[in-house]
Coordinates of C-alpha atoms and ligand atoms in Angstrom, one line a residue:
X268 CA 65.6 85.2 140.4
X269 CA 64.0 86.0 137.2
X270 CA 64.6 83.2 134.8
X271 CA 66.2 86.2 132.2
X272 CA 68.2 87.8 134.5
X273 CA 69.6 84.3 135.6
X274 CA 70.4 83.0 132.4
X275 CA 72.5 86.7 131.5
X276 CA 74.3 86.2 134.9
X277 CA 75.5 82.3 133.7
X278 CA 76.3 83.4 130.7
X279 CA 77.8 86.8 131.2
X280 CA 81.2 85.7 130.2
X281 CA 80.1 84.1 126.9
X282 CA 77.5 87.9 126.2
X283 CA 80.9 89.8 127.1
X284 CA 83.0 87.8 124.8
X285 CA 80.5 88.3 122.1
X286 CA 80.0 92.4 122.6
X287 CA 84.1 92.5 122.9
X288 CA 84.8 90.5 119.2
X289 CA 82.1 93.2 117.8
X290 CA 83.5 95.7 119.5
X291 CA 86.9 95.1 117.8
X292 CA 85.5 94.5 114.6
X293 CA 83.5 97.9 114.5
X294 CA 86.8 99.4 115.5
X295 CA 89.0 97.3 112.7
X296 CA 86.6 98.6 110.2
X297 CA 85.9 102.1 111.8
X298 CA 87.7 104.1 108.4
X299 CA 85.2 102.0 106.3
X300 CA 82.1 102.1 107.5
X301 CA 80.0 105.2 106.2
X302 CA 79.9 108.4 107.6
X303 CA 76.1 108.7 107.2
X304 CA 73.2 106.9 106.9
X305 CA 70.0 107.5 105.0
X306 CA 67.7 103.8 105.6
X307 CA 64.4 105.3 108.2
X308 CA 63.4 102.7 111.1
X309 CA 60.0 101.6 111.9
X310 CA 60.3 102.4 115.9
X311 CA 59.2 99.5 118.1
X312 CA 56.3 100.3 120.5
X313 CA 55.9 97.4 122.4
X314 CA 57.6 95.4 124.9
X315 CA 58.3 92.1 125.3
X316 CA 56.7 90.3 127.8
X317 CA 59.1 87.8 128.7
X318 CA 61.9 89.7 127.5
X319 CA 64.8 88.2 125.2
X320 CA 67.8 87.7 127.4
X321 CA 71.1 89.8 126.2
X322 CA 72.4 87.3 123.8
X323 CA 69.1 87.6 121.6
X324 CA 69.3 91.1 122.2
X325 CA 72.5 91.6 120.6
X326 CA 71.1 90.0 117.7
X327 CA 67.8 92.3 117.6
X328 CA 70.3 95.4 117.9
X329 CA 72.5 94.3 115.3
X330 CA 69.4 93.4 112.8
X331 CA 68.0 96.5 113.3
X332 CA 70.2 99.5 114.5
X333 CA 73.6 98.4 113.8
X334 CA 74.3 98.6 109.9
X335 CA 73.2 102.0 110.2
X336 CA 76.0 103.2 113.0
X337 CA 77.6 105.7 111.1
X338 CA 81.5 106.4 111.8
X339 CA 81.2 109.8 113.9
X340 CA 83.7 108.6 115.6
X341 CA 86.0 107.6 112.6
X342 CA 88.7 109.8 111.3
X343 CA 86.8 111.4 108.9
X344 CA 83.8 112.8 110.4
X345 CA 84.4 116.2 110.5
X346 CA 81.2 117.6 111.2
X347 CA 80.2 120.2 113.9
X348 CA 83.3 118.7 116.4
X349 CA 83.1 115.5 117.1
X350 CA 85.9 113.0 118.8
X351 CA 86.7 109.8 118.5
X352 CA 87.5 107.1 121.4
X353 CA 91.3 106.5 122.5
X354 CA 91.9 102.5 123.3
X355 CA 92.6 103.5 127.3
X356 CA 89.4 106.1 127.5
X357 CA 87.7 102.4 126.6
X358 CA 88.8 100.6 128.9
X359 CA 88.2 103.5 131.6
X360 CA 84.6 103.4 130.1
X361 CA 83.9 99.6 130.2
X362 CA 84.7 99.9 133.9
X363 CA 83.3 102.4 135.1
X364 CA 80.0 101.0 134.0
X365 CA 81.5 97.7 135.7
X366 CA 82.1 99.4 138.9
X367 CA 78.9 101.3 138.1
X368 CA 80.1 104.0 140.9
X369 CA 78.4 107.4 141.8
X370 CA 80.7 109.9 143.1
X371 CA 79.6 112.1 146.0
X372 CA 82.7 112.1 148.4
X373 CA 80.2 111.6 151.3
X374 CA 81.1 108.7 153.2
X375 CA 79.4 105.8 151.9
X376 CA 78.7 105.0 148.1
X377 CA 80.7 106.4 145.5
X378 CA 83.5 107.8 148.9
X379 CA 86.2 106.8 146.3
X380 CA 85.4 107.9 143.4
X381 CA 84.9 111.5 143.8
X382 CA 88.5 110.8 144.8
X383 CA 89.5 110.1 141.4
X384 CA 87.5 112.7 140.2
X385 CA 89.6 115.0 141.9
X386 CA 92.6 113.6 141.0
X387 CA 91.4 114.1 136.8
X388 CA 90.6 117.5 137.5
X389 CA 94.6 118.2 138.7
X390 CA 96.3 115.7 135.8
X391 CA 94.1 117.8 133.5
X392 CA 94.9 121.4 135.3
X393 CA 98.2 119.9 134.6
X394 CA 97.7 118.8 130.7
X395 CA 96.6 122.5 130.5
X396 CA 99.1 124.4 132.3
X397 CA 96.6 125.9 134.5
X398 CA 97.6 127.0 138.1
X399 CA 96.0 124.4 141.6
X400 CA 93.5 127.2 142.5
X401 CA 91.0 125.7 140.3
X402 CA 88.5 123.2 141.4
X403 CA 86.2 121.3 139.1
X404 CA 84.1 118.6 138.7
X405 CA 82.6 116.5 135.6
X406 CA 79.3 117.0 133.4
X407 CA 77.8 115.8 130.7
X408 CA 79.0 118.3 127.9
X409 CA 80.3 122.1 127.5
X410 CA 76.7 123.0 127.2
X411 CA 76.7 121.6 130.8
X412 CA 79.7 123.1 131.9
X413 CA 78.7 126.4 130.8
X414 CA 75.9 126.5 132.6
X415 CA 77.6 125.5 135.6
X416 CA 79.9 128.5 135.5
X417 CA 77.7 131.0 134.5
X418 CA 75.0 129.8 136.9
X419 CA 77.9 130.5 140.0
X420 CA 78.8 133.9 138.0
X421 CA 75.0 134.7 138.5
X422 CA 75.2 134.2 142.0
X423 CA 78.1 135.7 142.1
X424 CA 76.5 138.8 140.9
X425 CA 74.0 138.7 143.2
X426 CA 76.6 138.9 146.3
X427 CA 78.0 142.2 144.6
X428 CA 74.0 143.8 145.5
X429 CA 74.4 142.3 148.7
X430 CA 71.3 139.3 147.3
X431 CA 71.5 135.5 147.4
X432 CA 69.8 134.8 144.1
X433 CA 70.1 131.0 144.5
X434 CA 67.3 131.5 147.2
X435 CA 65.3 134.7 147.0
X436 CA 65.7 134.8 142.6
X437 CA 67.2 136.8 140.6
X438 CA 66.2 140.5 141.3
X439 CA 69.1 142.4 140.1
X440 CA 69.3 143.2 136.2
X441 CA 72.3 141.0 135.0
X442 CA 75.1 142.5 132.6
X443 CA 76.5 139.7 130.7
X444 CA 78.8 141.1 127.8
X445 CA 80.2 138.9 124.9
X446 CA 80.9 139.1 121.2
X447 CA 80.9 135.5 120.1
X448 CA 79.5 133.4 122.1
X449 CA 78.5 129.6 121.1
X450 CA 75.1 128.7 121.0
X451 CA 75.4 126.6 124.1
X452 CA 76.1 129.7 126.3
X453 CA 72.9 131.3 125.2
X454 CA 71.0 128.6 126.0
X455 CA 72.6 128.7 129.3
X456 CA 71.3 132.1 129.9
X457 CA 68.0 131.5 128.6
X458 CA 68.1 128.2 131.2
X459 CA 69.1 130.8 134.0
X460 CA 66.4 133.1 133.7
X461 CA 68.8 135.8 132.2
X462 CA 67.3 135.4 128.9
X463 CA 68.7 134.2 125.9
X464 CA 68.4 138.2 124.2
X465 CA 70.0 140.1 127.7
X466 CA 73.3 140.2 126.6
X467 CA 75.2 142.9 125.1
X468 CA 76.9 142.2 122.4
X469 CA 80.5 143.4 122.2
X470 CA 82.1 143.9 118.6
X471 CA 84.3 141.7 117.2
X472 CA 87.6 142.6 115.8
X473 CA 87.9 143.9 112.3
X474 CA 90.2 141.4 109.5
X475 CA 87.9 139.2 109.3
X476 CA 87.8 138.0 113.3
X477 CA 85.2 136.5 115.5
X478 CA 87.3 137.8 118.3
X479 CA 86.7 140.7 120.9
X480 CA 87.3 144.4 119.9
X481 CA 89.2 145.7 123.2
X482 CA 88.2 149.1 122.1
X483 CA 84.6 148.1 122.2
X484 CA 84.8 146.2 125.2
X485 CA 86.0 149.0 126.9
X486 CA 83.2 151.5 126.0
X487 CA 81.0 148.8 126.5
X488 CA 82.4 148.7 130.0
X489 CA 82.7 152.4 130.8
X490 CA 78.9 152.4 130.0
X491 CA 78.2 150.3 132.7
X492 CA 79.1 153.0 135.1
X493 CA 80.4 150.5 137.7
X494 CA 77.9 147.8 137.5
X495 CA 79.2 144.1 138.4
X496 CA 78.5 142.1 134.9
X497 CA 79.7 139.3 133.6
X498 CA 82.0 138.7 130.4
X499 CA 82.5 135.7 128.2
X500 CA 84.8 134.8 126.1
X501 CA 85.9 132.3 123.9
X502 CA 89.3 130.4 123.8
X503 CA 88.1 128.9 120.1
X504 CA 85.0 130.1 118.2
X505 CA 83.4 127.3 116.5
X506 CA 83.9 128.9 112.8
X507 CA 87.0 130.5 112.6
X508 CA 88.8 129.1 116.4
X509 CA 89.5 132.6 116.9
X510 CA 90.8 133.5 120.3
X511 CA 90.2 136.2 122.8
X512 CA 93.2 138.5 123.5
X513 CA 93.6 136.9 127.1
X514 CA 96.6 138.6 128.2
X515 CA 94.5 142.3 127.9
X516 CA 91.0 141.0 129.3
X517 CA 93.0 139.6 132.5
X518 CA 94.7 143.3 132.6
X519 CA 91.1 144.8 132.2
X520 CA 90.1 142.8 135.2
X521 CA 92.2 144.5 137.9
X522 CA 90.3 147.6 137.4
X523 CA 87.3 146.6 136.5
X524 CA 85.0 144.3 138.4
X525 CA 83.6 141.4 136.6
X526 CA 83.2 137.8 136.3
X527 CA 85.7 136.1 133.3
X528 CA 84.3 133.0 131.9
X529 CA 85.7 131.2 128.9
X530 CA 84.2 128.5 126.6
X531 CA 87.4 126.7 125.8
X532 CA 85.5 123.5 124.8
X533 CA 87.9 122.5 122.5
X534 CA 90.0 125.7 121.9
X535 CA 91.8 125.0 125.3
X536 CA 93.8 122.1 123.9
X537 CA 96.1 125.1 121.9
X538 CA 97.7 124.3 125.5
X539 CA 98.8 121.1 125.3
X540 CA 101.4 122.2 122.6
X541 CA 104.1 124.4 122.7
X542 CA 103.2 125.5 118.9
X543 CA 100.0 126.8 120.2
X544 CA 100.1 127.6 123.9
X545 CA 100.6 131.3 123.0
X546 CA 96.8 131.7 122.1
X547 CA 95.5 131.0 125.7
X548 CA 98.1 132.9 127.5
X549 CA 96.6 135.0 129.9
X550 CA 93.4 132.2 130.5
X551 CA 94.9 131.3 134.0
X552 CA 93.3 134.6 135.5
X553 CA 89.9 133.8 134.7
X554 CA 87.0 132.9 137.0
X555 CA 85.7 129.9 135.0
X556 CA 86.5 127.9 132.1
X557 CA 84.6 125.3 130.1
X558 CA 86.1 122.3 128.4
X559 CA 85.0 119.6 126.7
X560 CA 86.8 116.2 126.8
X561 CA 84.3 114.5 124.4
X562 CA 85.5 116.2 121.7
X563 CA 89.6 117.0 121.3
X564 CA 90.6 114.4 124.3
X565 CA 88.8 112.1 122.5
X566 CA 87.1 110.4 125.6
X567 CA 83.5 108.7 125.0
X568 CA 80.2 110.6 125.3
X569 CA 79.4 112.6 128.0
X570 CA 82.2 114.2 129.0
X571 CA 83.4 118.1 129.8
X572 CA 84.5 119.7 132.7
X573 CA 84.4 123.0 134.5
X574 CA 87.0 124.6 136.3
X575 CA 86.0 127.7 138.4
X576 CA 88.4 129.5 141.0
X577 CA 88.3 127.6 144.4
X578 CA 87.5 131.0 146.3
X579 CA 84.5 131.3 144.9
X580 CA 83.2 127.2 146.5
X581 CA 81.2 128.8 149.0
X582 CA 79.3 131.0 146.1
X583 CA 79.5 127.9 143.9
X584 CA 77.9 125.6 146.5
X585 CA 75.1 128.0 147.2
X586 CA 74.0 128.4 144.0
X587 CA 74.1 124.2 143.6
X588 CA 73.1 123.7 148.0
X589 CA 71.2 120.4 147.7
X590 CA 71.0 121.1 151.7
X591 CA 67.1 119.9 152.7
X592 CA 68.0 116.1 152.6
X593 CA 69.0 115.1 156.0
X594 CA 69.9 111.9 154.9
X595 CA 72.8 113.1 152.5
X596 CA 74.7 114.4 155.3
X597 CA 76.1 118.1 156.7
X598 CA 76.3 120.6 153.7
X599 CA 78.6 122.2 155.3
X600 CA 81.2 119.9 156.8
X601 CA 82.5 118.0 153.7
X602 CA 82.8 118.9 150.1
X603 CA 80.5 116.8 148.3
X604 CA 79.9 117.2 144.6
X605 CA 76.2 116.9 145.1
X606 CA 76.4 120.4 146.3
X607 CA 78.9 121.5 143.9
X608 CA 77.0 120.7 140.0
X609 CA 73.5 120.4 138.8
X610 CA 73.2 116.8 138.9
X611 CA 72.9 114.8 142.1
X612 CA 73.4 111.1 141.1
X613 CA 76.4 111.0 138.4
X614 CA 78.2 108.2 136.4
X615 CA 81.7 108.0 137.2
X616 CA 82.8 109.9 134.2
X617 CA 86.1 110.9 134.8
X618 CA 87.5 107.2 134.9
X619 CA 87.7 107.0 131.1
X620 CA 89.5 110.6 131.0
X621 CA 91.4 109.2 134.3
X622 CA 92.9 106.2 132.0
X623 CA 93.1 108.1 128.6
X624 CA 95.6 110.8 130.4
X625 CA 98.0 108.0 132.2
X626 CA 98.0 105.9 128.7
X627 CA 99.4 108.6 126.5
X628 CA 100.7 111.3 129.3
X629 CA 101.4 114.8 127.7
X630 CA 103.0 113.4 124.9
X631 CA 100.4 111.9 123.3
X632 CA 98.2 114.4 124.2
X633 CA 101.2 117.0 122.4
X634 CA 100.7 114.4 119.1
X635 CA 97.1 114.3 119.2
X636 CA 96.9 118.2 119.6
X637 CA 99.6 118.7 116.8
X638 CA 98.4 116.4 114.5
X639 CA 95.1 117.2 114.3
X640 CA 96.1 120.9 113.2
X641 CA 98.7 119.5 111.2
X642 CA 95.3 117.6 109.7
X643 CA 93.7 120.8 109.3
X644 CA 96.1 122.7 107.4
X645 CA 97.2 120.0 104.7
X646 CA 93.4 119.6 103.9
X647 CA 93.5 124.2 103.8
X648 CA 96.5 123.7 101.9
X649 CA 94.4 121.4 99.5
X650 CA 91.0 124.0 99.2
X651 CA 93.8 126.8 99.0
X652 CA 95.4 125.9 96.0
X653 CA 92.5 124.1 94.2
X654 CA 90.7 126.3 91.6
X655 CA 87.3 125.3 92.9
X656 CA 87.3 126.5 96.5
X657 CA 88.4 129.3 98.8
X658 CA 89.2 129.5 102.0
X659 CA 86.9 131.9 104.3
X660 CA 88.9 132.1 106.9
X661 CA 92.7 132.0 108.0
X662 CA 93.3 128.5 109.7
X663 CA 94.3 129.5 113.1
X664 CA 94.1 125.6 114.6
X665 CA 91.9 122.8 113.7
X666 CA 88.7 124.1 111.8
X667 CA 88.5 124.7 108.1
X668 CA 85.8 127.2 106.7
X669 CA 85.3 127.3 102.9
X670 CA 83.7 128.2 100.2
X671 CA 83.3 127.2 96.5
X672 CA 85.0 130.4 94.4
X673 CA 82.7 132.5 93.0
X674 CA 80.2 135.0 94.0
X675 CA 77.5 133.1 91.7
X676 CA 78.8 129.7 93.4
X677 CA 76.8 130.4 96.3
X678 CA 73.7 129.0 96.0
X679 CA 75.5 125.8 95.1
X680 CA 77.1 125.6 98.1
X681 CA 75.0 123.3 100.5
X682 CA 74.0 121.0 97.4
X683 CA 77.1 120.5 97.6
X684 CA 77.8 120.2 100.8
X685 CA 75.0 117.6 100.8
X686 CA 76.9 115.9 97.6
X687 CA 79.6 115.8 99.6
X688 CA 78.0 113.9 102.8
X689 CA 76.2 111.4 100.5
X690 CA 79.4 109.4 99.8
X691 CA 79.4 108.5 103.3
X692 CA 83.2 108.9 102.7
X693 CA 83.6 112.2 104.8
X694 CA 81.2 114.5 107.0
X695 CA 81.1 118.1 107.1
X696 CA 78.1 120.2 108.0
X697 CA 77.3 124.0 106.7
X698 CA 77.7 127.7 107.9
X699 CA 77.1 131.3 107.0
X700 CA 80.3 133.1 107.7
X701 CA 80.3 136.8 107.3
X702 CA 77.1 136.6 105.3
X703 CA 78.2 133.9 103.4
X704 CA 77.4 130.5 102.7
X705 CA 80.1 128.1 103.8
X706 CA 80.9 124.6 105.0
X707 CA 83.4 123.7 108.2
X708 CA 85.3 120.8 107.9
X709 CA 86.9 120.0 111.7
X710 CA 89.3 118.3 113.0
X711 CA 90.0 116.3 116.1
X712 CA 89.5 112.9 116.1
X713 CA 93.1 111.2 116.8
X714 CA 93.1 108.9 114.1
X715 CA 93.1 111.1 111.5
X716 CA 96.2 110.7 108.9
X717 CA 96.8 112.7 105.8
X718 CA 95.6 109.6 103.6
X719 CA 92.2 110.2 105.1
X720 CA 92.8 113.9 104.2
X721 CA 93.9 112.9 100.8
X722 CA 90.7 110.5 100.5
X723 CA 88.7 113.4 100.9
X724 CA 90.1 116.2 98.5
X725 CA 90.2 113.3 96.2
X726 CA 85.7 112.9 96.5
X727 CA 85.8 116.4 96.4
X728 CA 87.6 116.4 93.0
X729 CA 85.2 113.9 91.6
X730 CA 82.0 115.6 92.6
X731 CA 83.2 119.0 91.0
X732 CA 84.8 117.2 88.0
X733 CA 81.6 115.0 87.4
X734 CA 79.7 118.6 87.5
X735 CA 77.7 116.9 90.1
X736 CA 77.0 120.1 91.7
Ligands
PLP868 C1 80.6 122.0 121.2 C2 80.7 123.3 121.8 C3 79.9 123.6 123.0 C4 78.8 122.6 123.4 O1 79.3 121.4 123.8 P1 78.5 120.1 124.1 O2 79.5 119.1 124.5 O3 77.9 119.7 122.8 O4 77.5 120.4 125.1 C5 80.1 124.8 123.6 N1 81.0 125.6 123.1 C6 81.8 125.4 122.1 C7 82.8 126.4 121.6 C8 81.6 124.2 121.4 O5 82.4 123.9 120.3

């Protein structure tokens, strides 16, 4: 064996030891290290011949990268959303790079572990409230997961001309109708060949809203004359976490023929609490939804799923066949992920969700939800009474949007903001909100506590007292 990889195998205990004390220690000191870092890095362009072993390794990583780890996953990093790490979702990540596993459900490698797989998606359907006749699967992100379901409603559309797009191409014009949609779900369509500028944008709801006009969506509809199109919606818009009126769309949808998806990335978890449940009522009826578990279940990187009706596998695994491999066995005797997602070879990625959802159950998933919007509103209650800011937006669950008061404030705004980030206290990052400048402060990461909250409204304070804007 090489002399490198023997010495790491000898020594793996001691290596392990070592990663686990600094491991600890970055999480011990998680609320103190800096949010953001400015220091540039000369990047390496050689490699070692001999190699270093892991132990010297560690050493070159922590002299060069690891003072400038900024605490995105600390609990107050509220940029873009971002999650954190729960202590079980850890451990469920430490082994499933152990077990290093790649689930298929084929018989062989990996037979097992598409098992569990299976088994997340249900406690998760569960988590949700979300009726058995959904079948999903894990991918990297929502951006992913989007384009899984909107890739099976494209093919989905083609079966309504009577084509198979997944093998001739798309020759049908695709309808796609939407009024929000994130930016991932554009990208999606520009990925699928629909094109990022074919969709029709319907209008969003007067009040200040980011959410569907039903009015609109109905002439929008009727215009159509018939034609099979696809609508998304969004349980959660990324400014405002507005939500579509559910309960009408899925009414709209007996008479009208269509393909529901929703981007519930991190919206959907307004089910895991009574409080909030009321916003996705009506979400059960959909064809697809997208979630996110890297963000509000506050699992590791990558992890979202998707969740699409199970009578529409046979249109899901055309559109993702991976049949002309004789040696990955009969397509279409067993279910195999493979033919089910874009990737072929996967990490086992549902182990650390698998873990984080027996540690804490519904409960703690209830806490986390809860207090995270609890989180949300004390810091609105904070910019809504202050003199210096205004809100731009109700706070309908766990995003802030503000503004400093003043019309001739706004060019101040992302200095600011920029102010702000520089303290490496607290992380937020910018918008334009209704044609004004803003910034988003979200919340999800479950460590959170209204000290950190406090912390924040207090640099806030300073910057504006000190005129630093
Ligand atoms: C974050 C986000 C996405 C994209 O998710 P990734 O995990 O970054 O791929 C999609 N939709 C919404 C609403 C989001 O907030």
């Amino acid at each position: 064996m090489n002399e490198q990889l023997h010495k790491d195998l000898i020594t793996l205990d001691q290596i392990l030891e070592k990663v686990k004390v600094q491991g600890l220690d970055y999480l011990a000191k998680l609320s103190e290290r800096p949010t953001s870092a400015s220091s540039a890095i000369l990047l390496n362009e050689t490699l070692d011949e001999m190699g270093l072993g892991s132990m010297d390794t560690l050493k070159a990583f922590n002299e060069k990268f690891e003072k400038l780890i900024v605490s995105s996953s600390g609990p107050r990093y509220l940029g873009f959303v971002i999650g954190g790490t729960t202590p079980a979702s850890i451990v469920g990540d430490w082994l499933a790079t152990i077990y290093d596993q790649n689930p298929q459900a084929i018989k062989g490698e990996g037979d097992i572990s598409a098992h569990i797989e299976m088994e997340t998606i249900k406690l998760l359907l569960d988590l949700f409230d979300l009726p058995k006749d959904f079948t999903g699967g894990f991918v990297t992100g929502a951006t992913m997961s989007n384009f899984t379901c909107l890739a099976t409603a494209r093919q989905w559309i083609g079966k309504q001309h009577g084509k198979d797009f997944a093998r001739d191409g798309v020759s049908e014009q695709i309808y796609i109708l939407s009024a929000s949609p994130h930016s991932s779900v554009i990208k999606s369509l520009s990925m699928l060949g629909i094109g990022s500028n074919n969709y029709i944008r319907v209008k969003v709801n007067s009040d200040n809203r980011e959410s569907i006009d039903i009015e609109d969506l109905k002439l929008k509809i009727k215009a159509l004359k018939g034609q099979p199109f696809i609508l998304i919606s969004s349980a959660g818009t990324v400014n405002t976490v507005d939500f579509d009126d559910f309960k009408t769309i899925s009414k709209l949808k007996r008479n009208h023929d269509f393909w529901w998806h929703i981007d519930g990335t991190f919206g959907a978890f307004a089910a895991c609490s009574p409080k909030y449940k009321h916003l996705t009522s009506g979400w059960e009826t959909a064809d697809s939804i997208t979630i996110d578990c890297h963000k509000w279940l506050n699992v590791p990187y990558e992890s979202a799923i998707f969740l699409v009706k199970e009578q529409y596998r046979s249109i899901q695994t055309e559109t993702f066949q991976n049949s002309n491999a004789p040696y990955l066995g009969d397509p279409s005797e067993d279910f195999n992920y493979l033919n089910f997602l874009p990737e072929n070879s996967r990490r086992l990625k549902a182990l650390p969700v698998w873990f984080s959802l027996m540690a804490y159950g519904k409960k703690g998933y209830r806490y986390i939800t809860e207090n995270v919007v609890a989180m949300a509103n004390h810091f609105g209650h904070f910019i809504e009474t202050s003199n210096a800011f205004e809100l731009m937006a109700p706070i309908r669950l766990n995003n802030v949007c503000y503004t400093l008061e003043g019309e001739e404030n706004q060019d101040k705004v992302f200095p600011f903001l920029k102010n702000i980030n520089e303290t490496g206290k607290v992380f937020m990052t910018p918008t334009v909100y209704n044609g004004k400048k803003g910034i988003r402060a979200s919340f999800v990461n479950w460590r959170t506590s209204k000290q950190d909250v406090d912390m924040v409204a207090k640099v806030m304070i300073k910057l504006i007292s000190n005129r630093v804007v």
